[in-house]
C-alpha cells in the first residue's frame, strides 16, 4: 500500500513505524526539516519538508497514486485542508486526527474518517488503567476497542444481572469464569467476583465505557 503520513509528531512517527513494518511504501511530510531528516535515519521512507496544504508538496509526495493519506498534525486547519485536497486527488482512504471535538463535523462533511482528540483518549486510558490493574486493552479494531476487565469482590455490580448495568455504547462479548467456564452473556447472567469480562465499545464511546466499567466492576475505596 502507498501511504502518505502528514505530521511527524508522536502519532505520525509511531504510525510511520507501523506502516513500514507492515510493508507499505511510505511518504512522510512535515514542515520541520529536522524531523524529516531524523525519520530517514530510522526508516526507509521518502521524507518531504513542506506544508501539506500546498498542492505541489502533495504532488511531490505522489498523491496521485496514494492509496491512503493520514493527517496527524496538531493543527486541525492543516489536517482538514490536507484531507480536502487528498479527496480532490481521489485518494481512496483519507484519515485524520481531530484535536478539538467541535471541528469533527467539518471533517465529516468532507468525508474523512476521524479519530477525535487522541491525547485525551490516551490520558483517559492511562487514568483508568492506573485505577484498575485488572483492566487491559485486548485489541483495537475498525470502529472500536475490545477490553478485558476483572469483576472485583465488593464491586457494585457483583451478584446483579448484566441488564442492571447501564449499558449504552458497549456490549459484553464473553465472560470467563473461575474454573474455565466460558459464558456467552445474556441480560440475566449474574456477575460473580473474579469474572473476566470481555467488552467491545465503540471508539467514540470509549471514555464513557471505561468510566462505567470502573464504577460498576471495581471495588471502591
Short mmCIF file of C-alpha atoms in Angstrom, two decimals, residues 3 19 55 65 71 97 100 107-108 112 120-122 124 131 141 143 152 167 170 173 175 185-186 206 216 220:
data_model
loop_
_atom_site.label_atom_id
_atom_site.label_comp_id
_atom_site.label_asym_id
_atom_site.label_seq_id
_atom_site.Cartn_x
_atom_site.Cartn_y
_atom_site.Cartn_z
CA UNK A 3 0.66 5.63 2.29
CA UNK A 19 3.24 1.28 8.21
CA UNK A 55 -0.66 21.10 -3.82
CA UNK A 65 -1.02 7.25 -6.73
CA UNK A 71 -3.14 13.63 8.68
CA UNK A 97 -6.92 13.04 13.90
CA UNK A 100 -10.78 19.74 19.00
CA UNK A 107 -14.16 16.63 8.74
CA UNK A 108 -17.32 14.55 8.42
CA UNK A 112 -12.84 12.00 6.27
CA UNK A 120 -7.42 13.00 25.68
CA UNK A 121 -8.13 9.38 24.77
CA UNK A 122 -4.65 8.24 25.79
CA UNK A 124 -8.26 8.63 29.80
CA UNK A 131 -7.17 2.91 38.86
CA UNK A 141 -10.40 -2.87 15.52
CA UNK A 143 -14.68 1.43 14.81
CA UNK A 152 -13.75 -7.40 41.83
CA UNK A 167 -25.05 -0.45 29.04
CA UNK A 170 -20.67 -1.14 24.63
CA UNK A 173 -18.82 -10.37 24.37
CA UNK A 175 -17.39 -13.94 30.47
CA UNK A 185 -23.63 -13.43 28.28
CA UNK A 186 -27.32 -12.61 28.24
CA UNK A 206 -14.55 4.63 24.93
CA UNK A 216 -19.55 -0.81 38.38
CA UNK A 220 -14.50 1.47 45.55
#
